[in-house]
mmCIF file of C-alpha atoms and ligand atoms in Angstrom:
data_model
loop_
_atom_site.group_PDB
_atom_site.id
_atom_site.type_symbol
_atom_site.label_atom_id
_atom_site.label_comp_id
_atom_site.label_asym_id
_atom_site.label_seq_id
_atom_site.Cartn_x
_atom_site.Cartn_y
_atom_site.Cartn_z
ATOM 1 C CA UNK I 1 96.770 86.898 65.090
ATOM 2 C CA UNK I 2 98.685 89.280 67.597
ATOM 3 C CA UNK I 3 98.139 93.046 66.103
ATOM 4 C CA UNK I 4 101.894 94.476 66.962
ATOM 5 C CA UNK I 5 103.065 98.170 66.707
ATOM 6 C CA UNK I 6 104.383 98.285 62.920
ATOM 7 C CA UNK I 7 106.339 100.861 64.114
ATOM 8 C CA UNK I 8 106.544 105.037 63.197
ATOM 9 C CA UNK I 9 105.008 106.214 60.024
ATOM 10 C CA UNK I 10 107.540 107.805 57.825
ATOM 11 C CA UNK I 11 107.122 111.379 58.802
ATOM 12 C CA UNK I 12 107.508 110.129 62.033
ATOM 13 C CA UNK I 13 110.203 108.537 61.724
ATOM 14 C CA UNK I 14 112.193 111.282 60.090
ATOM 15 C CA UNK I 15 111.413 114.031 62.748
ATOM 16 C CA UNK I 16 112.716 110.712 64.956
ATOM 17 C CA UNK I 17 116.229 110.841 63.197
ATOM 18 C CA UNK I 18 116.562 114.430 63.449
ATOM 19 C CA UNK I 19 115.991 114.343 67.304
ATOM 20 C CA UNK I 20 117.590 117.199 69.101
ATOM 21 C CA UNK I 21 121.370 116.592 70.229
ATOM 22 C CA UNK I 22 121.277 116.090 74.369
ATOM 23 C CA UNK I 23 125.295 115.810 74.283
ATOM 24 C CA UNK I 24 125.725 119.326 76.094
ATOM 25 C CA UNK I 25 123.470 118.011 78.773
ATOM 26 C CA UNK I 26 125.075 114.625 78.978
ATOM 27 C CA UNK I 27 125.927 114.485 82.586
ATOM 28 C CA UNK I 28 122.020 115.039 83.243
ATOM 29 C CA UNK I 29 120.839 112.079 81.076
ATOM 30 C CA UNK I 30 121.392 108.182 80.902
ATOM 31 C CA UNK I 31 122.122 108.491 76.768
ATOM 32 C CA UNK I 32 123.682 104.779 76.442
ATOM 33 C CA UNK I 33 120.206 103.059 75.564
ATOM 34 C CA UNK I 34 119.548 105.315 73.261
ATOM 35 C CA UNK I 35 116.548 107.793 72.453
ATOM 36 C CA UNK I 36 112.900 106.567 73.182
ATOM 37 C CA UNK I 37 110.306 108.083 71.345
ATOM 38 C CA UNK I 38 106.571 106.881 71.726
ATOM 39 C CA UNK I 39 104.097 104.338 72.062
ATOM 40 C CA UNK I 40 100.393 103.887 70.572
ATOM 41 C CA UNK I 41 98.888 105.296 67.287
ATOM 42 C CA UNK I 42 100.776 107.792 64.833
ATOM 43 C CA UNK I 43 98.660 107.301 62.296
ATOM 44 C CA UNK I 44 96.382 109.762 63.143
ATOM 45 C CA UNK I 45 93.511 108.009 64.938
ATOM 46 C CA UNK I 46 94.905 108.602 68.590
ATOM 47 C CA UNK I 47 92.153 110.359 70.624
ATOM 48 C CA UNK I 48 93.942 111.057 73.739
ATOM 49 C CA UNK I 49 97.830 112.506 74.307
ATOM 50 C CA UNK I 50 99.648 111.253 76.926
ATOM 51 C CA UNK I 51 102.933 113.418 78.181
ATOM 52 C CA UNK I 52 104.989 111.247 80.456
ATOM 53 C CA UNK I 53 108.715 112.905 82.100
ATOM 54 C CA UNK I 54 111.057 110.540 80.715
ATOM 55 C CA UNK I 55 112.142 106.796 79.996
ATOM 56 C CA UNK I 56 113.287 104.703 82.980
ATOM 57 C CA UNK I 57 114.755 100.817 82.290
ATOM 58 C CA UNK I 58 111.797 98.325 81.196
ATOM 59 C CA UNK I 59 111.092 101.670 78.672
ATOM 60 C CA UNK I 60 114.974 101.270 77.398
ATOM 61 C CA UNK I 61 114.537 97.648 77.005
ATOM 62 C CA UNK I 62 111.052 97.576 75.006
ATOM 63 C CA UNK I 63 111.945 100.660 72.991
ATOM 64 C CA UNK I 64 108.570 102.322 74.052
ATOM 65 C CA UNK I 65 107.329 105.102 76.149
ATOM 66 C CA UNK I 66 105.677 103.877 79.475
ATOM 67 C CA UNK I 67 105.596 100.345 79.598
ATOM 68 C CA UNK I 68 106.815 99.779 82.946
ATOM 69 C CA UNK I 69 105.049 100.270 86.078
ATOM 70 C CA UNK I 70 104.481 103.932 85.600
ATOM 71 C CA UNK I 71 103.336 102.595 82.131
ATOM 72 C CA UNK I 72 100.673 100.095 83.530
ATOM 73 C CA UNK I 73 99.144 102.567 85.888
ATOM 74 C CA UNK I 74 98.697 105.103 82.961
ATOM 75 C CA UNK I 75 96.989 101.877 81.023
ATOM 76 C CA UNK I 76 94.743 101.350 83.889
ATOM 77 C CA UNK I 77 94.079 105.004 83.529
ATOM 78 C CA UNK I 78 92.949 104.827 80.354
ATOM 79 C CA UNK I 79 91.142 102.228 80.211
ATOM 80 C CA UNK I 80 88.804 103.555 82.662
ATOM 81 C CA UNK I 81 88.198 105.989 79.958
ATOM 82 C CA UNK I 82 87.009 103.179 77.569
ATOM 83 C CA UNK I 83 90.697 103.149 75.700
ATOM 84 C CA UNK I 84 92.555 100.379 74.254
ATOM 85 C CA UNK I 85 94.157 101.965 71.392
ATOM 86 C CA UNK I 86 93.983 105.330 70.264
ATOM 87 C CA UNK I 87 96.136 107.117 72.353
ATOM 88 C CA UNK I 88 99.811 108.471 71.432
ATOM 89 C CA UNK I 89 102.467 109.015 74.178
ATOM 90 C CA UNK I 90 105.580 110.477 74.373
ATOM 91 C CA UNK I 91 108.150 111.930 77.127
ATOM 92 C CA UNK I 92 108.989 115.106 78.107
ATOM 93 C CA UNK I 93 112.865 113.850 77.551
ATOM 94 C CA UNK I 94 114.041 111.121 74.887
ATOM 95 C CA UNK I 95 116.582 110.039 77.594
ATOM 96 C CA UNK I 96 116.288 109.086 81.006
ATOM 97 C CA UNK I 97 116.997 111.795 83.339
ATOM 98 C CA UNK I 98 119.725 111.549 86.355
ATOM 99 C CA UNK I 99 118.196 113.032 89.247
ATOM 100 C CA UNK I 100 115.289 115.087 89.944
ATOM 101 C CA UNK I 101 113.006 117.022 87.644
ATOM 102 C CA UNK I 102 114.882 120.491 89.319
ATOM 103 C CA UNK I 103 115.787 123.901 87.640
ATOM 104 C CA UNK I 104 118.072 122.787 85.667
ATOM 105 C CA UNK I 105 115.757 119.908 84.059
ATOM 106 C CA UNK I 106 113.170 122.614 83.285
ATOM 107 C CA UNK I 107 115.815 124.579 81.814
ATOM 108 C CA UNK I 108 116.736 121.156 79.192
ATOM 109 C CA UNK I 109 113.574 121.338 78.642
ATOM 110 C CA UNK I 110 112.818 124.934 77.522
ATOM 111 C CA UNK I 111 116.044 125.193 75.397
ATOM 112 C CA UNK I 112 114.897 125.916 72.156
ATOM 113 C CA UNK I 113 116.404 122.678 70.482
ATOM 114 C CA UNK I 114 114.412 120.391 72.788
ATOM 115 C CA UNK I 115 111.380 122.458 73.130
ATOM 116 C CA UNK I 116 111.291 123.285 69.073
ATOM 117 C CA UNK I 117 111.905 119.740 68.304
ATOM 118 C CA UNK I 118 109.169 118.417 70.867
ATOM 119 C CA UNK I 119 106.436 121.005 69.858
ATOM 120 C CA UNK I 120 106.754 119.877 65.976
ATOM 121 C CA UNK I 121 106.241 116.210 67.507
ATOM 122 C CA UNK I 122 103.108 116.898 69.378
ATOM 123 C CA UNK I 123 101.550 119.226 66.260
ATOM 124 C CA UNK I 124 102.172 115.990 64.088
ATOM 125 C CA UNK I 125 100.683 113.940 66.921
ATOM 126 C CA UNK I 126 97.551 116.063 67.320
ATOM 127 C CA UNK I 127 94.630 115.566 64.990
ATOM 128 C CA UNK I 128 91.423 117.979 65.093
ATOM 129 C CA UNK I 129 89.617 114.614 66.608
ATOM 130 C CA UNK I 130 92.525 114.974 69.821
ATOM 131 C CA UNK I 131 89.720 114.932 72.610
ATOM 132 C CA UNK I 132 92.163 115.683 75.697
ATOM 133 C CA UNK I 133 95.736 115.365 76.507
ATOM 134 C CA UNK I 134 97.141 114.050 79.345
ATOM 135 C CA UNK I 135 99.919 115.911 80.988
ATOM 136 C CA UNK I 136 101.573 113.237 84.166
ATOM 137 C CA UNK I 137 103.818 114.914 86.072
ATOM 138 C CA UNK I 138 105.328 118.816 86.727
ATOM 139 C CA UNK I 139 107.667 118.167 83.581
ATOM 140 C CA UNK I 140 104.887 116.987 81.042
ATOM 141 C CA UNK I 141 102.551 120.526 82.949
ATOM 142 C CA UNK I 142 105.696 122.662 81.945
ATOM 143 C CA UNK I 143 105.613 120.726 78.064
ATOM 144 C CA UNK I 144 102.004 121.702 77.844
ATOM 145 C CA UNK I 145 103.122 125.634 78.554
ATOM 146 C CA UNK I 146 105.186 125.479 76.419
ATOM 147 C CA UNK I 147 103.833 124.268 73.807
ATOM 148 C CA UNK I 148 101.562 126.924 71.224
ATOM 149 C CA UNK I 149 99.368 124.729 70.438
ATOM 150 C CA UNK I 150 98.636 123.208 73.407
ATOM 151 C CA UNK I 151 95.983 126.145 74.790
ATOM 152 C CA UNK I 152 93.901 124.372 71.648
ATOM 153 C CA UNK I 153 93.163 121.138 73.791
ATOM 154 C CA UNK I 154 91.905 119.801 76.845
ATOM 155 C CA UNK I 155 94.449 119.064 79.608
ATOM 156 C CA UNK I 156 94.527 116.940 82.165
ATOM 157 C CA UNK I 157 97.309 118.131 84.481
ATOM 158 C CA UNK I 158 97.993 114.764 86.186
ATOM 159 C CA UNK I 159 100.034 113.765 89.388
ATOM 160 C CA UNK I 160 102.876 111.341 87.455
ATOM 161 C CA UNK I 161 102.223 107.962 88.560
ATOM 162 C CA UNK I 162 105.691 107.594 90.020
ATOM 163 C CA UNK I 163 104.628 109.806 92.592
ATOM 164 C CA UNK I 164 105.557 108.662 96.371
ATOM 165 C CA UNK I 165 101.786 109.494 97.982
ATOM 166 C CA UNK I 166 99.557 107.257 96.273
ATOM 167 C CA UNK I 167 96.696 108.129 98.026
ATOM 168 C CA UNK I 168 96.911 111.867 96.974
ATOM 169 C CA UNK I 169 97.310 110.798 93.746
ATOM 170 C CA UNK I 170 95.153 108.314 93.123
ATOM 171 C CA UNK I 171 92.440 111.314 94.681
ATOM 172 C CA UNK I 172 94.264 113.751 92.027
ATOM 173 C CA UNK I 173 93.555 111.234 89.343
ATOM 174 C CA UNK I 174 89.644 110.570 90.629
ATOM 175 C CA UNK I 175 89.324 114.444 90.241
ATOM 176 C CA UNK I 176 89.855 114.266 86.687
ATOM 177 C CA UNK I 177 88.295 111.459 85.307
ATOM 178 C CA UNK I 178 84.397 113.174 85.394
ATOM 179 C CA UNK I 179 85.585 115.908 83.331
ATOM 180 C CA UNK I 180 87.568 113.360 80.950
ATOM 181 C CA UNK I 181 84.649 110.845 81.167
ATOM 182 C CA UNK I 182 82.537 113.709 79.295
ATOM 183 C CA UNK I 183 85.526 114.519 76.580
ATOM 184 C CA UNK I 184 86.595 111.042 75.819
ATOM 185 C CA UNK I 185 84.925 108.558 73.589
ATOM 186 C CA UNK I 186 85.362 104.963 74.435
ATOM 187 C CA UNK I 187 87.089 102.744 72.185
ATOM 188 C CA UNK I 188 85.142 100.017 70.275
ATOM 189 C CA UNK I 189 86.499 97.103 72.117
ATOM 190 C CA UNK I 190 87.135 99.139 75.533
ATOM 191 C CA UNK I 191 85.003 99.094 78.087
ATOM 192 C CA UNK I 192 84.785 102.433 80.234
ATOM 193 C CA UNK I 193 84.376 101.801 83.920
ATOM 194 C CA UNK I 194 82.717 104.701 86.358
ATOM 195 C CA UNK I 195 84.840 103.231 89.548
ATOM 196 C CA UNK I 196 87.022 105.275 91.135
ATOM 197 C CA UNK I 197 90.192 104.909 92.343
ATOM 198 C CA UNK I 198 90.878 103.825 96.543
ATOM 199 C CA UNK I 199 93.707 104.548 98.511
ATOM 200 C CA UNK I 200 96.345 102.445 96.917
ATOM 201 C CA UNK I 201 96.659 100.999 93.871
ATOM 202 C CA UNK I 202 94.579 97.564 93.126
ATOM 203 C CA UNK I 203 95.603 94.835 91.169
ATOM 204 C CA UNK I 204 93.550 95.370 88.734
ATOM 205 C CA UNK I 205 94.190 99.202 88.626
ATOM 206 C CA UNK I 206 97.761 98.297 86.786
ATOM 207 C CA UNK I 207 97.001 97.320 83.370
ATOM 208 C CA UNK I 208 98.802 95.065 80.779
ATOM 209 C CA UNK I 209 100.588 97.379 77.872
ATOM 210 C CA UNK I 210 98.952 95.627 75.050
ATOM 211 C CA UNK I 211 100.951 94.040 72.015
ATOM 212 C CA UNK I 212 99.380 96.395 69.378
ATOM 213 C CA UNK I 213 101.903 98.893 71.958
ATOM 214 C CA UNK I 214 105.071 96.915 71.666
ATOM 215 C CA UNK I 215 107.501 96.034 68.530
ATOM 216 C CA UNK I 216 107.081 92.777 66.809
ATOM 217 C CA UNK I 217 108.283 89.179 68.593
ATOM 218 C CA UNK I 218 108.828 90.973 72.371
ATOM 219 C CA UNK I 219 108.203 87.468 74.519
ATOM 220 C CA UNK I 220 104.577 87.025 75.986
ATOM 221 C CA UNK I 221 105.378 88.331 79.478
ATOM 222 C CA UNK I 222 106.566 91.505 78.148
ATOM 223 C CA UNK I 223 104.605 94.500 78.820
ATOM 224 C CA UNK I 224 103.454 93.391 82.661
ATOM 225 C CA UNK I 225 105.572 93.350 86.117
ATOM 226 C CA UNK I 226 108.763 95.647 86.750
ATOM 227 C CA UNK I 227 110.985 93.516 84.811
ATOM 228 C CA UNK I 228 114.084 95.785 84.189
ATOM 229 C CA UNK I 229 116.669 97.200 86.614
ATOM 230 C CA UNK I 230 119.487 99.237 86.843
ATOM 231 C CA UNK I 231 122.826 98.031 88.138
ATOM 232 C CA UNK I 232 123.925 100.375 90.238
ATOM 233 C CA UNK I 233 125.799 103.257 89.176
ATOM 234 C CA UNK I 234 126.653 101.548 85.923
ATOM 235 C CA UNK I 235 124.752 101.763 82.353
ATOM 236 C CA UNK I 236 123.702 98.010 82.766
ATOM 237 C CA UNK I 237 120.172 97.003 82.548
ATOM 238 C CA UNK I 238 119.492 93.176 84.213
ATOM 239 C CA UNK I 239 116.052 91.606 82.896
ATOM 240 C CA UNK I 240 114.546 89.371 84.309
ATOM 241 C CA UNK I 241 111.397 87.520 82.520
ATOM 242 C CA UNK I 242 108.083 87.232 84.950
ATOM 243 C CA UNK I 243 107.415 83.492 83.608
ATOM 244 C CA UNK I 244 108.120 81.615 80.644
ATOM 245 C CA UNK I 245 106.457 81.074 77.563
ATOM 246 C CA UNK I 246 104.215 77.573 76.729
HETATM 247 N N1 URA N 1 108.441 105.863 81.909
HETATM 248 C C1 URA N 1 108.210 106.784 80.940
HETATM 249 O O1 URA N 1 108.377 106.494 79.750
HETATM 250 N N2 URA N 1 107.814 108.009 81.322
HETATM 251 C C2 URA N 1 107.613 108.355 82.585
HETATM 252 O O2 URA N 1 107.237 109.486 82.852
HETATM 253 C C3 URA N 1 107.852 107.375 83.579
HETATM 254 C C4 URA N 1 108.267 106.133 83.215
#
């Protein structure tokens, strides 16, 4: 049987449903799809924290955090740590952000609403058995400054996967993984891999979100490919499956 997310535990979901209100910064955010919050464990066995910027369209669609192509790169990531499953990510922003991450999108993110209301999140994410966190991306470095707690961990300060020079950060991401390697136990099930990473991203570099990720029923194809676009200038999302099912 196909393990599926069951979805946030209680207290999760409760610090969910008081999210901070984004409405004064409206103009910077696509808020029409709603807030997304996570994806992996929140039960408490996730080893590794992820920090991604914020959610772009296959994200709005599948109601997770990174499960687009950003998403699949982190997953390839990972599981050259050994991980399959217990890892909790989240965004620096609940909504997707218009523009780039500039002055004013640091400034969102220090406010004291957002930045109170994310620091609670990742104190109830992190467990004493939290063996790094991840930080992708200048936004999720400032989140880790910000954060109290966060001089408590390991971080990773990652180039986000987005970024346009792959092969400067595929070398940033090969920099990291020896000292991660040593931090980060493998996953029963996972199988860590000591390759590093080329030029440009490989095939088999992009990895499938698995189901255990992803809320009950999504169809088969979901959680590989770039499946979701914008329509331009417009809240519209087109999807477009990769292949049927059967
Ligand atoms: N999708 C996310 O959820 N976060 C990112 O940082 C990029 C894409």
């Amino acid at each position: 049987m196909l393990e599926w997310d069951p979805g946030p535990p209680p207290a999760f979901a409760n610090h969910f449903e008081n999210r901070p209100n984004y409405t004064p910064w409206k103009k910077r955010f696509r808020m029409a799809w709603g807030p997304i919050f996570y994806r992996g464990r929140l039960d408490g066995s996730a080893k590794v924290i992820v920090i991604g910027q914020d959610p772009a369209t296959d994200e709005d669609v599948a109601r997770r955090t990174l499960v687009g192509d950003a998403g699949q790169k982190v997953q390839g990531f990972l599981s050259k740590l050994g991980l399959v499953r217990s890892y909790a990510m989240v965004n620096t922003f609940l909504y997707g952000l218009k523009g780039q991450a500039d002055t004013e999108a640091r400034q969102i993110s220090s406010a004291p609403a957002i930045k109170a209301w994310r620091n609670t999140l990742l104190d109830m994410v992190a467990t004493p058995q939290t063996q790094a966190v991840l930080a992708f991306g200048a936004s999720a470095q400032q989140v880790i400054d910000l954060w109290p707690n966060g001089h408590n961990f390991f971080v990773a300060r990652l180039t986000h996967p987005s970024a346009r020079d792959t092969a400067a950060l595929l070398q940033n991401w090969n920099q990291s993984l020896p000292a991660l390697r040593q931090r980060v136990t493998p996953d029963a099930g996972g199988t860590p891999s000591n390759t590093t990473y080329g030029t440009s991203f490989k095939p088999s570099d992009i990895v499938r979100i698995p189901a255990r990720d992803l809320p009950f029923g999504v169809p088969q194809w979901r959680g590989s490919g770039d499946t979701a676009a914008r329509t331009k200038g417009k809240d519209a999302i087109t999807w477009m499956p990769t292949a049927a099912e059967g």
